[in-house]
Structure formats: structure tokens, C-alpha cells
Coordinates of C-alpha atoms in Angstrom, one line a residue:
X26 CA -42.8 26.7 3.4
X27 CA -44.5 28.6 0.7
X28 CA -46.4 32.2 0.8
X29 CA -49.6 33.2 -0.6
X30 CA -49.5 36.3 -2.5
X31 CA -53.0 37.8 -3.1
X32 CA -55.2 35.7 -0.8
X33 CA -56.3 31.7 -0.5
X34 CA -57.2 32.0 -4.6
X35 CA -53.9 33.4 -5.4
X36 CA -50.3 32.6 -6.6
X37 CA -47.9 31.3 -4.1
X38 CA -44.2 31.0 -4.6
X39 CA -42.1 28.1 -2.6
X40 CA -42.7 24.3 -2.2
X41 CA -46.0 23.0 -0.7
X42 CA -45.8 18.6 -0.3
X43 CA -44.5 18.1 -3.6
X44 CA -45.4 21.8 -5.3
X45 CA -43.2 24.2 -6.1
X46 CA -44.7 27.9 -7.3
X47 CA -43.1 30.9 -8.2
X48 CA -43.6 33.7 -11.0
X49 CA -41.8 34.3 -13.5
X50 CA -42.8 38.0 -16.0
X51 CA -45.7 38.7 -14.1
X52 CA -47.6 34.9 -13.8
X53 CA -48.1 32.4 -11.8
X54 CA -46.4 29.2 -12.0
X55 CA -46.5 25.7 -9.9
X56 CA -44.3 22.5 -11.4
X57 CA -43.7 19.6 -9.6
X58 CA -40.6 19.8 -7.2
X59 CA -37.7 17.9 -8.3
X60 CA -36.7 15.0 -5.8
X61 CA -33.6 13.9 -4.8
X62 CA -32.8 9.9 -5.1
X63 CA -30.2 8.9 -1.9
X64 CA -30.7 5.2 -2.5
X65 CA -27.4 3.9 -3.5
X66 CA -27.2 1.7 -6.4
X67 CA -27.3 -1.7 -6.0
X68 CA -24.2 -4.0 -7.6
X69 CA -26.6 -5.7 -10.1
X70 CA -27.6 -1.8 -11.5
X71 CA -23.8 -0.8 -11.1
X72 CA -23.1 -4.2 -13.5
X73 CA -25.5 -2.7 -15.9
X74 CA -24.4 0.3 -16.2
X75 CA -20.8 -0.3 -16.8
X76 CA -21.8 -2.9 -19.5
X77 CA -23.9 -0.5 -21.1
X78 CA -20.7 1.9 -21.0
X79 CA -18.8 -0.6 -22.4
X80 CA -20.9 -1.2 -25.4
X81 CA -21.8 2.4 -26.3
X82 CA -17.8 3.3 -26.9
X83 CA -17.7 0.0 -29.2
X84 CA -21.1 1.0 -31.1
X85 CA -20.2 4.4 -31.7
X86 CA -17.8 3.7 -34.0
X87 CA -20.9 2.5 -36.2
X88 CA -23.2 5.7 -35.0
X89 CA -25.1 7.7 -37.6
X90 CA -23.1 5.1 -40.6
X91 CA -26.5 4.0 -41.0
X92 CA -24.6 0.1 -41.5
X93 CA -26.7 -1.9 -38.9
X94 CA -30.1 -0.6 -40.7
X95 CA -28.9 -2.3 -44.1
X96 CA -26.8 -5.0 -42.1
X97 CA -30.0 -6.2 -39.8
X98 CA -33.1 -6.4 -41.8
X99 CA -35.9 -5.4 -39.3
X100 CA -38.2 -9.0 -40.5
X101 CA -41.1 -7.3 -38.6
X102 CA -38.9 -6.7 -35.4
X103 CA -39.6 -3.8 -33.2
X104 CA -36.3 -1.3 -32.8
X105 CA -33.2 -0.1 -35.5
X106 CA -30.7 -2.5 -36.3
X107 CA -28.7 -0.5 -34.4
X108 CA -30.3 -1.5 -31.5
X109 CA -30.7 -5.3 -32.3
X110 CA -26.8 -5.4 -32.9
X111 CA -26.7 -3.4 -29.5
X112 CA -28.6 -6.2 -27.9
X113 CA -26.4 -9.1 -29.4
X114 CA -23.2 -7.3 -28.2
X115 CA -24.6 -6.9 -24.4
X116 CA -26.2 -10.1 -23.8
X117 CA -24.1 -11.9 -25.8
X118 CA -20.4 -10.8 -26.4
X119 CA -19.1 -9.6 -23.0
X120 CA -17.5 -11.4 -20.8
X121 CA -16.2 -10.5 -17.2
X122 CA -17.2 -9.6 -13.8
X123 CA -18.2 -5.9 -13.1
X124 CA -16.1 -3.7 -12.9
X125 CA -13.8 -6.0 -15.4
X126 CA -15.5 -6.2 -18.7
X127 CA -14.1 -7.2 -21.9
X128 CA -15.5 -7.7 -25.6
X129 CA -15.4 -11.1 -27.0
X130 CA -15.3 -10.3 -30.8
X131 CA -16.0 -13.8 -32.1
X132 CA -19.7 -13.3 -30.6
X133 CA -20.4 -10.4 -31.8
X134 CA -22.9 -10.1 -35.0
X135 CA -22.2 -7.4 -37.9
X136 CA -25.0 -8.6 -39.8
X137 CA -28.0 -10.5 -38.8
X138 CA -30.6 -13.1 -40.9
X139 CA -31.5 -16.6 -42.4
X140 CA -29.3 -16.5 -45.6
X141 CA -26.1 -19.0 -44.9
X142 CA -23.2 -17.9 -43.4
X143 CA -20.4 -17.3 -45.0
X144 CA -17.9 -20.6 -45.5
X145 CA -13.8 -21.0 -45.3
X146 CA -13.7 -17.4 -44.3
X147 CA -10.6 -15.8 -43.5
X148 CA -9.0 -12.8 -43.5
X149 CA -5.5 -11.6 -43.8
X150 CA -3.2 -8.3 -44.5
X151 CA -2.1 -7.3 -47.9
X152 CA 1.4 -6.2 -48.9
X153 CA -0.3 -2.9 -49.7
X154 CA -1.8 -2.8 -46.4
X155 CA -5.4 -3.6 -46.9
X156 CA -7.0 -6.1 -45.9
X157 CA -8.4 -9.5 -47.6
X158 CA -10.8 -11.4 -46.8
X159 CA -11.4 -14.4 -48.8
X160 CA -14.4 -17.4 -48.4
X161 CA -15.7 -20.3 -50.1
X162 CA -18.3 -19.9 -52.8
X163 CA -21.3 -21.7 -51.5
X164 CA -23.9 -20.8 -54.2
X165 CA -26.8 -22.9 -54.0
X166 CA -26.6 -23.9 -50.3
X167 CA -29.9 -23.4 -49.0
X168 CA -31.6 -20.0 -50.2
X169 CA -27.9 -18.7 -50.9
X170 CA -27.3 -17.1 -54.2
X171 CA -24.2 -15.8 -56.3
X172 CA -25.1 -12.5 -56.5
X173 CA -25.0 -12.5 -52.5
X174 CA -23.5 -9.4 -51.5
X175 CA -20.3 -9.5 -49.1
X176 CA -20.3 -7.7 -46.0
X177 CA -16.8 -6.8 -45.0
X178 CA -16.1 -5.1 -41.4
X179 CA -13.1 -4.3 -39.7
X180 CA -13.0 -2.4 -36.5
X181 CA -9.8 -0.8 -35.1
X182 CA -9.9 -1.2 -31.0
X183 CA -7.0 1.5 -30.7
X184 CA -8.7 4.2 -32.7
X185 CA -12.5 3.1 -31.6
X186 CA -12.8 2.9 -35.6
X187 CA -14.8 1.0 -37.7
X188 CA -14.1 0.5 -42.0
X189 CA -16.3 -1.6 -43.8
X190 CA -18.0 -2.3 -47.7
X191 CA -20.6 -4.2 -48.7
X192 CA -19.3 -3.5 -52.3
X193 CA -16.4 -5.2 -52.7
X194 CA -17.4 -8.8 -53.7
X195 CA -20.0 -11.4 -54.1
X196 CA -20.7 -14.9 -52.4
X197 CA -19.7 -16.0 -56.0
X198 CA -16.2 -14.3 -56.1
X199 CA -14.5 -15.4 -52.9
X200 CA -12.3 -12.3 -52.1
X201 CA -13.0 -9.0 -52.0
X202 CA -10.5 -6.0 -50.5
X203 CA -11.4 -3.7 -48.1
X204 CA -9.0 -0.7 -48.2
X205 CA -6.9 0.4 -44.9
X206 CA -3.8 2.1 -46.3
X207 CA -4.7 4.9 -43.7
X208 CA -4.4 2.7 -40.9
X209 CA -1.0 0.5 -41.3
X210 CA 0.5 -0.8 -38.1
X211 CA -2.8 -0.9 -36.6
X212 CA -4.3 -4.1 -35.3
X213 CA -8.1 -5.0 -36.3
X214 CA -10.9 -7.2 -35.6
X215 CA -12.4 -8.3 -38.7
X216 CA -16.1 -9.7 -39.9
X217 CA -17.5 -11.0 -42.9
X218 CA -21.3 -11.6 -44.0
X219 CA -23.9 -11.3 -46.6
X220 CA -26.5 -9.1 -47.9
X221 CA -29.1 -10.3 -51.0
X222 CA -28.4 -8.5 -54.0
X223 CA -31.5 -6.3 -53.1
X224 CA -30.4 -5.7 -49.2
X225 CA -33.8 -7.4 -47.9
X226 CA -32.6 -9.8 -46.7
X227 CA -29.0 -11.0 -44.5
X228 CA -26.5 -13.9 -43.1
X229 CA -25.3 -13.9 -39.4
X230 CA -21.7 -12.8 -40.2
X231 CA -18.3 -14.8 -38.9
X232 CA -15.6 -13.6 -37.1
X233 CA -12.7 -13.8 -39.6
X234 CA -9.8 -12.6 -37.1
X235 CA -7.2 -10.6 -35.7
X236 CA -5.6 -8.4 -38.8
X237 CA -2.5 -6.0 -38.6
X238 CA -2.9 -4.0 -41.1

């Protein structure tokens, strides 16, 4: 019920169908009225939204490190690389029936493109506690070059924390370190790719696997 204040032309304050007006310092005001949703959620939206729960606490380890924007080269795509990695991860790398979700690490993408993969690649705990990943030099496979630039990830379930360098090696050198001192006795799931010398362009990564650091 609503109440007209000066006459049919006036302000009127309380909800009329789906108008609400009040005043507020001395004017008249009408907004739509809020509604009130009772449907339940269906199990397919209730799915959805625990997935989608599931993949923002993985992906925020990666939030504002601007990594997926050099790590997915957009190639005309709409959306961030963020958001293409975000897309990989739910359609492709979970596994499970709601509410029992689980990552499956070897699916999921840390970089994205049409340069070739990275081959022989491992990874594997240094006495000093890093971590070292080593792969075959393939210069001259296909479009892949030496001066290749290696894309080394390692994410830390426990801690929800991701290190990673795309500085430490070429396709040319084999090895590179990524430094972990800081996180000894802590297990880690680990990823290696590529990036061209001038970051255009990428290589889907490999899952290199399970590291305690």
C-alpha cells in the first residue's frame, strides 16, 4: 500500500505493483522494488556453483600475478588469460560428483598455444630444496626455437600457493631451478611450458609431478 502525499501528481512513499517511493532530503524518489527469489536451486545449478567454488580457491593463488596474461596469449580470443585458464580448469580438470570435487593436476594448462610442448620433462627436489625441472632440447621441432623461454610453475595445495619463473632457462638449456627454500617439507604440483623469446606466442604446458620440496 503506498500514500500519495500532495495529490494524484504528487510523491508517494511505499510499494505500488513493483514501485517503491519514498523521499529522501526533501525529494521524491521511486526505484524498482527488490524481489525475493524462493525457487530452490536445482542440483545441476548447485553442481555449478560448488565447481566454480572449487576453482576460484585454486586460481587465486595466480590473482592479480598478472602470469596467465603472459602465459595465454589472447590469438584474437575474447576474455583474459585468466579466464581461458579458468575455463580449462572447470571443464576440463575436475573430476567428481557434486558435492565431491577434486582437481586433476595433470589436466590442467599453465600456459596455452601452438609452439611444441615441452619433451622428457620432469621435475624433482634439490638438496637445497628447490626444485628442478629438467627437459629435452627439442630445437627445431616444428616452429620451436632455442631461445624458447621456460615456463616453470609449482603450486603448493597446503598453502593455496603458487611460485613460478619464466626466467630460469631456455628450450635450449634443459634445466632450469625454480627457488623454494621457503617452503621445505611442503608437497607441490609442478608444470613446465614455453613462452617465445618475445612472449607472443606459447606451448600447452606438461604436468611434470608431485615434488616435496
Amino acid at each position: 500500500m503506498a500514500t500519495i502525499n500532495s495529490g494524484i501528481l504528487g510523491g508517494f512513499s511505499g510499494k505500488v505493483g513493483t514501485v517503491t517511493g519514498y523521499s529522501r532530503y526533501g525529494k521524491n524518489i521511486m526505484r524498482s522494488a527488490t524481489s525475493t527469489v524462493t525457487d530452490k536451486p536445482t542440483p545441476g545449478r548447485l553442481a555449478q556453483r560448488e565447481k566454480v567454488k572449487m576453482c576460484n580457491a585454486f586460481m587465486k593463488a595466480f590473482a592479480r600475478t598478472g602470469f596467465f596474461s603472459k602465459t595465454f596469449p589472447h590469438y584474437g580470443q575474447g576474455g583474459s588469460g585468466y579466464n581461458r585458464a579458468m575455463g580449462i580448469l572447470l571443464n576440463k580438470a575436475l573430476y567428481g560428483n557434486y558435492p565431491d570435487y577434486g582437481i586433476d593436476y595433470e589436466k590442467f594448462l599453465v600456459s596455452c598455444g601452438p609452439l611444441p610442448e615441452p619433451s622428457g620433462a620432469a621435475a624433482n627436489a634439490t638438496p637445497s630444496h628447490d626444485i628442478l625441472f629438467t627437459w629435452t632440447n627439442n630445437t627445431g621441432e616444428g616452429t620451436a626455437k632455442a631461445g624458447d623461454k621456460a615456463v616453470l610453475a609449482a603450486y603448493f595445495p597446503a598453502l593455496g600457493q603458487i611460485v613460478f619463473s619464466w626466467q630460469a632457462g631456455t628450450r635450449a638449456t634443459g634445466q632450469g631451478i625454480l627457488p623454494a627454500q621457503q617452503l621445505q617439507g611442503y608437497t607441490a604440483e609442478t608444470w613446465l611450458g614455453f613462452l617465445s623469446a618475445d612472449e607472443k606466442d606459447a606451448a600447452n604446458s606438461v604436468y611434470t609431478g608431485l615434488v616435496i620440496v
